[in-house]
C-alpha positions in Angstrom: 8.2 -12.8 15.2 5.8 -15.7 14.8 4.4 -16.8 11.5 0.9 -15.8 12.5 -0.3 -12.7 14.2 -3.4 -11.3 15.8 -6.0 -9.8 13.5 -5.1 -6.1 14.2 -7.8 -3.6 13.8 -8.7 0.1 14.3 -11.9 2.2 14.8 -13.3 3.8 11.7 -13.4 7.2 13.5 -9.6 7.1 13.8 -9.1 7.9 10.2 -12.2 10.1 9.7 -10.0 13.2 9.2 -8.3 11.4 6.3 -11.6 10.3 4.8 -13.1 13.8 5.1 -10.1 15.4 3.5 -10.2 12.9 0.6 -13.9 13.5 0.2 -13.6 17.3 0.0 -10.7 16.8 -2.5 -12.9 14.8 -4.9 -12.6 11.2 -3.8 -15.8 9.2 -3.7 -15.2 8.0 -0.2 -18.5 6.3 0.3 -18.0 4.4 -2.9 -14.5 3.5 -1.8 -15.7 2.1 1.5 -18.5 0.2 -0.2 -16.1 -1.5 -2.5 -14.1 -2.7 0.5 -17.2 -4.1 2.1 -17.5 -1.4 4.7 -20.9 0.3 5.2 -20.3 4.0 4.6 -23.2 4.8 6.9 -21.1 3.7 9.9 -19.0 6.8 9.5 -22.0 8.7 11.0 -24.0 6.0 12.8 -21.3 3.8 14.3 -17.9 5.5 14.2 -16.5 3.1 16.7 -16.9 0.2 14.3 -13.7 -1.8 14.2 -12.1 -2.4 10.8 -9.3 -4.8 10.0 -6.0 -3.0 9.8 -5.4 -4.5 6.3 -8.3 -2.3 5.1 -6.4 0.8 6.1 -3.8 0.0 3.5 -6.5 -0.8 1.0 -8.0 2.7 1.7 -4.6 4.2 1.4 -4.0 2.6 -2.0 -7.3 3.9 -3.3 -6.7 7.4 -2.2 -3.1 7.3 -3.5 -4.4 6.2 -6.9 -7.0 9.0 -6.9 -4.4 11.7 -6.3 -1.5 10.1 -8.1 0.3 10.5 -4.8 2.4 7.8 -3.1 1.8 9.3 0.3 -2.0 9.2 -0.2 -2.2 12.9 0.8 -0.7 12.2 4.3 2.2 14.5 3.4 1.9 18.1 2.3 4.8 17.2 -0.1 3.4 15.1 -2.9 5.3 12.1 -4.3 4.4 10.8 -7.7 2.6 7.5 -7.3 5.3 5.6 -9.2 8.1 6.9 -7.1 8.1 3.7 -5.0 9.3 1.7 -8.0 12.8 3.1 -7.6 13.0 2.4 -3.9 11.8 -1.2 -4.1 14.1 -1.9 -7.0 17.1 -0.9 -4.8 15.8 -3.1 -1.9 15.3 -6.0 -4.2 19.0 -6.0 -5.0 19.9 -6.5 -1.4 21.8 -9.6 -0.4 20.9 -9.5 3.3 18.3 -7.9 5.5 20.9 -5.5 6.6 21.4 -4.4 3.0 17.7 -4.0 2.5 17.3 -1.9 5.7 20.2 0.4 4.8 18.9 0.8 1.2 15.4 1.6 2.4 16.5 4.2 4.8 18.8 5.9 2.3 16.3 6.0 -0.6 13.3 6.9 1.5 15.3 9.9 2.7 16.1 10.9 -0.9 12.5 10.5 -1.9 11.1 12.7 1.0 13.9 15.2 1.0 15.0 14.9 4.6 16.9 12.6 7.1 13.8 10.9 8.5 15.4 7.4 8.5 18.7 6.1 9.7 20.3 2.9 10.9 21.9 2.2 14.2 24.1 -0.9 14.8 25.5 -2.7 17.8 27.2 -6.0 18.2 23.8 -7.6 18.9 21.2 -5.5 17.0 20.5 -3.6 13.8 17.9 -0.8 14.3 15.9 1.0 11.6 15.0 4.4 13.2 12.1 6.4 11.7 12.1 10.0 13.1 9.1 11.8 11.7 9.2 14.7 14.2 9.8 17.2 11.3 7.9 15.3 8.6 5.3 17.5 6.8 2.2 15.6 7.9 -1.0 17.2 6.6 -2.6 16.4 9.9 0.3 17.1 12.2 -1.8 19.0 14.7 -3.9 15.9 15.3 -1.7 13.9 17.8 -3.9 10.8 17.9 -4.1 10.6 14.1 -0.3 11.1 13.6 0.4 8.4 16.1 -2.0 6.0 14.3 -0.4 6.9 10.9 3.1 6.4 12.4 2.1 3.1 13.9 0.7 2.0 10.6 3.8 3.2 8.7 6.1 1.1 10.9 3.9 -2.0 10.3 3.9 -1.3 6.6 7.7 -0.9 6.6 8.3 -4.1 8.5 5.8 -6.0 6.3 7.5 -4.8 3.2 10.9 -5.8 4.4 9.7 -9.2 5.6 8.1 -9.8 2.2 11.1 -8.8 0.2 13.6 -10.7 2.3 11.9 -14.0 2.3 10.8 -13.8 5.9 14.2 -12.7 7.4 12.7 -9.5 8.9 10.0 -11.5 10.6 12.6 -14.0 12.0 14.9 -11.3 13.1 12.6 -8.7 14.7 13.2 -8.5 18.5 11.2 -5.4 19.5 9.7 -2.2 18.4 9.6 1.4 19.8 6.7 3.8 19.4 6.0 7.4 20.2 2.6 6.9 21.8 2.1 6.3 25.5 1.2 2.9 26.8 -2.3 3.8 27.8 -3.2 6.0 24.9 -6.6 5.2 23.3 -6.9 3.8 19.8 -4.1 1.3 19.7 -5.9 -1.8 18.3 -3.5 -1.8 15.4 -0.7 -2.7 17.8 -2.2 -6.2 18.0 -0.1 -6.8 14.9 3.2 -7.0 16.8 4.2 -10.3 18.4 7.4 -8.8 20.0 7.9 -6.5 23.0 6.7 -2.9 22.4 8.5 0.1 23.9 6.3 3.2 24.5 7.0 6.9 24.8 10.2 7.0 22.6 11.5 9.9 20.7 11.3 8.0 17.4 9.9 4.8 15.9 12.3 1.8 15.8 12.4 -1.6 14.3 15.0 -3.6 16.2 16.4 -6.7 14.5 18.9 -9.4 15.6 22.2 -8.6 13.9 23.1 -12.2 13.1 19.9 -12.8 11.3 20.2 -9.4 9.6 23.6 -10.5 8.1 22.4 -13.9 6.8 22.2 -14.3 3.0 18.6 -14.0 1.8 16.7 -15.2 -1.3 14.8 -12.2 -2.7 11.1 -12.8 -3.4 10.5 -13.7 -7.0 8.1 -11.9 -9.4 8.2 -8.6 -7.5 5.8 -6.0 -8.8 7.8 -2.8 -8.6 4.9 -0.3 -9.1 3.4 1.6 -6.2 0.3 -0.6 -6.6 2.7 -3.5 -6.2 4.1 -2.2 -3.0 0.6 -1.7 -1.5 -0.5 -5.1 -2.8 2.6 -6.8 -1.3 1.9 -5.4 2.1 -1.8 -6.2 1.9 -1.1 -9.8 0.9 1.6 -10.2 3.6 -0.8 -9.0 6.3 -3.6 -11.3 5.0 -1.1 -14.2 5.0 -0.2 -13.5 8.6 -3.8 -13.4 9.8 -6.2 -14.8 7.1 -9.9 -13.8 7.3 -12.9 -14.0 5.1 -12.8 -11.4 2.3 -16.3 -9.8 2.2 -15.6 -7.6 -0.7 -17.5 -8.0 -4.0 -16.0 -10.4 -6.5 -15.6 -7.6 -9.0 -13.5 -5.6 -6.5 -11.3 -8.6 -5.6 -10.9 -9.4 -9.2 -9.8 -5.9 -10.0 -7.3 -5.9 -7.2 -5.8 -9.2 -8.4 -5.6 -7.9 -12.0 -3.7 -4.9 -10.6 -1.4 -7.3 -8.9 -0.6 -9.0 -12.2 -3.1 -11.9 -12.4 -4.5 -11.2 -15.8 -6.2 -14.5 -16.7 -9.5 -15.8 -15.5 -7.8 -19.1 -14.4 -5.2 -17.2 -12.3 -7.8 -15.0 -10.6 -10.1 -17.9 -10.0 -7.3 -19.9 -8.4 -6.4 -17.0 -6.1 -10.1 -16.7 -5.1 -10.3 -20.4 -4.6 -13.2 -20.8 -7.0 -13.7 -22.4 -10.4 -13.5 -20.3 -13.6 -17.2 -21.0 -14.1 -18.1 -19.7 -10.6 -16.0 -16.6 -11.1 -17.8 -15.9 -14.3 -21.2 -16.4 -12.7 -20.4 -14.3 -9.7 -19.1 -11.4 -11.8 -22.2 -11.7 -14.0 -24.4 -11.5 -10.9 -22.6 -8.2 -10.1 -23.3 -6.8 -13.5 -19.8 -7.1 -15.0 -17.4 -9.5 -16.6 -13.7 -10.4 -16.3 -13.1 -8.9 -19.7 -14.7 -5.6 -18.7 -12.7 -5.4 -15.4 -9.5 -6.3 -17.2 -10.0 -3.6 -19.9 -10.9 -1.0 -17.2 -7.8 -1.9 -15.2 -5.6 -1.5 -18.2 -7.2 1.8 -19.2 -6.7 3.1 -15.7 -3.1 2.1 -15.6 -2.6 3.5 -19.1 -4.1 6.8 -18.2 -1.8 7.2 -15.2 1.3 6.3 -17.2 0.3 8.6 -20.1 -0.3 11.5 -17.7 3.3 11.0 -16.4 4.7 11.5 -19.9 5.4 7.9 -20.8 5.1 7.4 -24.5 2.2 5.6 -26.1 4.4 2.8 -27.4 6.0 2.3 -24.0 2.6 2.1 -22.4 1.4 -0.4 -25.0 4.4 -2.6 -24.4 4.2 -2.3 -20.6 0.5 -3.4 -20.6 1.2 -6.4 -22.9 -0.7 -5.3 -26.0 0.2 -7.1 -29.3 0.9 -3.8 -31.0 0.2 0.0 -30.6 -2.8 -0.2 -32.9 -4.5 -2.7 -30.6 -3.8 -0.5 -27.6 -5.1 2.6 -29.4 -8.4 0.8 -30.2 -8.9 -0.5 -26.7 -8.0 2.8 -25.0 -10.3 4.8 -27.2 -13.1 2.4 -26.6 -12.8 2.8 -22.9 -12.0 6.5 -22.7 -13.5 8.0 -25.8 -10.2 9.5 -27.0 -6.9 8.2 -28.4 -4.0 7.7 -26.0 -2.1 10.5 -27.7 -5.1 12.9 -27.3 -5.4 11.8 -23.6 -1.7 12.5 -23.0 -1.9 15.9 -24.7 -5.0 16.9 -22.7 -3.2 16.0 -19.5 -0.2 18.2 -20.4 -2.5 21.1 -21.3 -4.3 20.8 -18.0 -1.0 20.8 -16.1 0.1 23.9 -17.9 -3.2 25.8 -17.4 
């Protein structure tokens, strides 16, 4: 696979059932789209508007955060948002692409409670097979949508593998197999692939060269093993393959970078290719500040961890506070209650 790829895209109407479901379940979908630089009115007035594929994963990440569900409500079987940490930890320990693929297949099966992934090997190829024919998709009766979701999942899986194996997956990919027919509508997302595509197969397949799959790899450094990190890694990888101007507000882009681990103004400014002074000015024009965004990001992550039963001291350490008292003060200022009270209210709500 080449080092650059076409700017894959999709029509907004292709994911309307997902957006509608999220909206009726309490997600501020219009606000979500606005933060991504997508005019919410186009859902009604111009549903055929083409959206960069990378924004699909941004939308998925926002919905997953809202529901604390790694599958972003695409599955009827909820997975806790931090479940992905375990899977990526195992992949990170792989010494070859082959190890990474086998580990991913095994642990994703364990997560989802079924044999949806398996590996097939010949003397020339190593194939990751994704068979979602019995997967509990929420929208399984919508053939076009499930095909789009499956296509996007295959892209996400390959992008994650390529990112975590130092580009070995990209160098080794020979072809892919899809369920959809060649002439189906709504296949702009397939512009991502720079290898031959097989259509009308019984399962999805990523087919790699066996020699490259067995070469030693240098794992990517500084891997964020949270679910946010998984989404961020895929998003960055796709942006790196086909860069484009980011039209999102500076506050939104800053928030994403903070979630990705860039927690200083200098680091964020460098990633946005602006000076620290320009970053401050642009955030001020948008009615916020770096400090406010940083505190909100930490409070959001803290609330999620506390709701999952992680202790106050562990959350404080994880978020880099100097001590528990400093964390208590910051959290109470943002949420109006202490971390302990917030955690207790979450437990009581779950038991009600």
